[in-house]
Coordinates of C-alpha atoms in Angstrom, one line a residue:
Chain A
E1 CA -17.4 21.0 20.4
A2 CA -14.1 19.2 21.0
D3 CA -12.5 18.1 17.8
I4 CA -9.4 17.7 15.7
Y5 CA -8.9 19.7 12.6
Q6 CA -6.6 19.5 9.6
T7 CA -6.0 22.0 6.9
P8 CA -5.9 22.0 4.0
R9 CA -8.0 19.0 3.1
Y10 CA -6.5 18.8 -0.3
L11 CA -3.3 20.2 -1.7
V12 CA -1.7 20.0 -5.1
I13 CA 1.7 21.6 -5.4
G14 CA 4.8 21.6 -7.6
T15 CA 8.1 19.9 -6.8
G16 CA 10.5 21.9 -4.7
K17 CA 7.8 23.9 -2.8
K18 CA 7.8 24.2 0.9
I19 CA 4.5 23.2 2.5
T20 CA 3.1 23.1 6.0
L21 CA 0.2 20.8 6.9
E22 CA -1.8 22.1 9.9
C23 CA -3.3 20.1 12.7
S24 CA -5.1 21.5 15.7
Q25 CA -7.1 19.8 18.5
T26 CA -9.4 21.4 21.0
M27 CA -9.6 18.4 23.4
G28 CA -6.5 19.3 25.5
H29 CA -4.7 16.1 24.7
D30 CA -1.0 16.0 25.4
K31 CA -0.2 13.3 22.8
M32 CA -0.4 13.9 19.1
Y33 CA 0.6 11.9 16.0
W34 CA 1.2 12.1 12.3
Y35 CA 0.5 9.1 10.0
Q36 CA 1.1 8.7 6.3
Q37 CA -1.4 6.5 4.5
D38 CA -0.9 5.4 0.9
P39 CA -3.9 4.0 -1.0
G40 CA -4.8 0.5 0.0
M41 CA -2.1 0.4 2.7
E42 CA -1.9 0.6 6.4
L43 CA -1.1 3.8 8.3
H44 CA 2.5 4.4 9.1
L45 CA 3.5 6.5 12.1
I46 CA 5.9 9.2 11.0
H47 CA 6.0 11.6 14.0
Y48 CA 4.6 11.8 17.5
S49 CA 4.7 14.2 20.4
Y50 CA 4.0 13.6 24.1
G51 CA 3.7 17.3 24.9
V52 CA 4.9 20.8 24.3
N53 CA 8.5 20.8 23.0
S54 CA 8.5 17.0 22.7
T55 CA 8.8 15.5 19.2
E56 CA 9.9 12.0 18.1
K57 CA 10.3 10.3 14.8
G58 CA 8.0 7.4 14.1
D59 CA 8.4 4.0 12.6
L60 CA 8.5 5.1 9.0
S61 CA 11.3 7.4 8.0
S62 CA 10.1 10.7 6.7
E63 CA 11.8 13.8 5.3
S64 CA 9.1 15.9 7.0
T65 CA 9.6 17.8 10.3
V66 CA 7.2 18.7 13.1
S67 CA 7.0 21.2 15.9
R68 CA 5.0 21.3 19.1
I69 CA 5.1 24.8 20.6
R70 CA 1.5 24.8 21.8
T71 CA -0.5 21.9 23.2
E72 CA -3.3 22.2 20.6
H73 CA -1.1 22.7 17.5
F74 CA 1.1 20.1 15.8
P75 CA 2.1 21.2 12.2
L76 CA 4.1 19.1 9.8
T77 CA 6.5 20.7 7.3
L78 CA 8.1 19.6 4.1
E79 CA 11.0 21.9 3.1
S80 CA 11.1 20.7 -0.5
A81 CA 8.2 18.7 -1.7
R82 CA 8.8 15.8 -4.2
P83 CA 6.4 13.4 -6.0
S84 CA 7.4 10.7 -3.6
H85 CA 5.7 12.7 -0.9
T86 CA 2.3 12.3 -2.6
S87 CA 0.1 10.6 0.0
Q88 CA -2.6 11.1 2.6
Y89 CA -1.5 12.5 5.9
L90 CA -3.6 11.9 9.0
C91 CA -3.2 13.7 12.3
A92 CA -4.4 12.2 15.6
S93 CA -4.4 13.0 19.3
S94 CA -5.0 10.7 22.3
E95 CA -6.0 10.6 25.9
R96 CA -5.5 7.9 28.4
L97 CA -8.8 6.4 29.5
A98 CA -8.7 3.6 32.1
G99 CA -5.1 3.0 31.2
V100 CA -5.6 2.8 27.5
N101 CA -4.6 5.5 25.0
E102 CA -7.5 6.1 22.6
Q103 CA -6.5 8.0 19.5
F104 CA -8.9 10.4 17.8
F105 CA -8.2 11.2 14.1
G106 CA -8.6 14.3 12.0
P107 CA -10.1 14.2 8.5
G108 CA -6.7 14.0 6.8
T109 CA -4.9 16.1 4.1
R110 CA -4.5 14.5 0.7
L111 CA -1.2 15.8 -0.8
T112 CA -0.3 15.6 -4.5
V113 CA 3.1 16.7 -5.6
L114 CA 3.5 17.2 -9.3
Chain B
A1 CA 7.4 -5.9 17.8
Q2 CA 3.7 -6.0 17.3
S3 CA 2.2 -7.0 14.0
V4 CA -1.4 -7.2 12.8
T5 CA -2.7 -9.3 9.9
Q6 CA -6.0 -8.6 8.2
L7 CA -7.0 -11.4 5.9
G8 CA -8.8 -10.2 2.8
S9 CA -8.0 -6.7 1.5
H10 CA -11.5 -6.7 -0.1
V11 CA -14.7 -8.2 1.2
S12 CA -18.1 -8.0 -0.5
V13 CA -21.3 -9.0 1.2
S14 CA -25.0 -8.5 0.2
E15 CA -27.1 -6.1 2.1
G16 CA -28.6 -7.9 5.1
A17 CA -25.9 -10.6 5.1
L18 CA -23.4 -11.2 7.9
V19 CA -20.3 -9.2 7.9
L20 CA -17.1 -10.9 9.0
L21 CA -13.7 -9.1 8.9
R22 CA -10.7 -11.0 10.1
C23 CA -7.8 -9.7 12.3
N24 CA -5.0 -11.7 13.8
Y25 CA -2.2 -10.3 15.9
S26 CA 1.3 -11.6 16.8
S27 CA 2.3 -11.0 20.4
S28 CA 3.2 -13.3 23.2
V29 CA 1.3 -11.0 25.6
P30 CA -2.3 -10.1 24.5
P31 CA -2.2 -6.4 23.4
Y32 CA -5.0 -3.8 23.5
L33 CA -7.0 -4.3 20.3
F34 CA -9.0 -1.8 18.3
W35 CA -11.1 -1.6 15.2
Y36 CA -11.4 1.6 13.3
V37 CA -13.6 2.6 10.3
Q38 CA -12.6 5.0 7.6
Y39 CA -15.2 6.4 5.2
P40 CA -14.1 8.0 1.9
N41 CA -12.1 11.2 2.3
Q42 CA -12.4 11.1 6.1
G43 CA -10.2 10.2 9.1
L44 CA -10.5 7.1 11.2
Q45 CA -13.3 6.6 13.7
L46 CA -13.1 4.1 16.6
L47 CA -15.6 1.3 16.3
L48 CA -14.7 -0.6 19.4
K49 CA -11.8 -1.7 21.5
Y50 CA -10.8 -4.6 23.8
T51 CA -8.7 -4.0 26.9
T52 CA -9.7 -6.5 29.5
G53 CA -12.7 -8.4 30.9
A54 CA -15.5 -9.7 28.7
T55 CA -14.1 -11.0 25.4
L56 CA -17.1 -10.0 23.3
V57 CA -17.0 -6.3 22.8
K58 CA -19.9 -4.3 21.3
G59 CA -19.2 -1.1 19.4
I60 CA -21.0 1.5 17.4
N61 CA -23.2 0.9 14.4
G62 CA -24.1 -2.6 15.4
F63 CA -20.6 -4.0 15.2
E64 CA -19.0 -6.3 17.7
A65 CA -15.7 -8.2 18.0
E66 CA -14.6 -11.2 20.0
F67 CA -11.1 -11.5 21.5
K68 CA -9.9 -15.1 21.2
K69 CA -6.5 -15.5 23.0
S70 CA -6.0 -19.1 21.8
E71 CA -6.4 -18.0 18.2
T72 CA -4.7 -14.6 18.6
S73 CA -7.7 -13.2 16.8
F74 CA -10.1 -10.2 17.1
H75 CA -12.5 -10.6 14.2
L76 CA -15.2 -8.0 13.6
T77 CA -18.8 -9.0 12.9
K78 CA -22.2 -7.4 12.2
P79 CA -25.2 -9.6 11.8
S80 CA -26.9 -7.7 9.0
A81 CA -25.0 -5.4 6.6
H82 CA -26.3 -2.0 5.6
M83 CA -25.3 0.0 2.6
S84 CA -23.9 2.7 5.0
D85 CA -21.3 0.1 6.2
A86 CA -19.3 0.4 3.0
A87 CA -15.9 1.7 4.1
E88 CA -12.3 0.7 4.9
Y89 CA -11.8 -1.1 8.2
F90 CA -8.6 -1.2 10.1
C91 CA -7.5 -3.4 13.0
A92 CA -4.9 -2.0 15.3
V93 CA -3.0 -3.0 18.4
S94 CA -1.0 -1.4 21.2
D95 CA 1.1 -2.7 24.0
R96 CA -0.2 -2.9 27.5
G97 CA 1.2 -0.7 30.2
F98 CA 3.6 2.2 30.0
G99 CA 4.6 3.2 26.6
N100 CA 1.5 1.9 24.9
E101 CA 0.8 5.2 23.2
K102 CA 1.6 4.0 19.7
L103 CA -0.7 2.0 17.5
T104 CA 0.3 -0.6 14.9
F105 CA -2.3 -0.9 12.1
G106 CA -3.2 -3.7 9.8
T107 CA -3.3 -3.1 6.0
G108 CA -7.1 -2.6 6.1
T109 CA -10.1 -4.4 4.6
R110 CA -12.3 -2.6 2.1
L111 CA -16.0 -3.6 2.7
T112 CA -18.4 -3.4 -0.3
I113 CA -22.1 -3.9 0.2
I114 CA -24.0 -5.4 -2.7
P115 CA -27.6 -4.1 -3.0

């Protein structure tokens, strides 16, 4: 079944640790996105990719980095986690249907940095 | 730049009552419009979208939305609320044409259903 996966679903980690949030999709979509979502607030785009070896920063500045070496994989890395990074991170991918890019979301990773 | 306003961060309705969630956009050119639903501890799921044509759009789970250009609105409705409708709802827009890959989201409306 075509889908989009995120691991881990929940992560509690200490300050200064390096972490990687995984995102994979089996739909063959070229475009992928990372959003940051704080409680009760809208989603903010922090990174996106239009294909392999393509990555761009989003509207919200983030200390995280991303890579896109394979079409299906779009991991997000924080080199040194801080409490301010505590948030929910949502990954999405999209396909163009009748001229409209429809985004499909993963279940999210809830990150807590102590 | 696009912006989306969702009036009411929290909406409570009784089971069986009408659900109305409001969304207004700011753009001189009507954008593509979307409503997404987010259940607790889950990602977002597309409810419906408006691109062109008929202004009343039907989506999943009995929801529908009407695009009103004169009011720059895209309000979401459901005639009869069900307990399973309790969730967070997000309105989103994207530009038409090339470069419309990015979505701009509203701040969301939390819908509570009263038994």
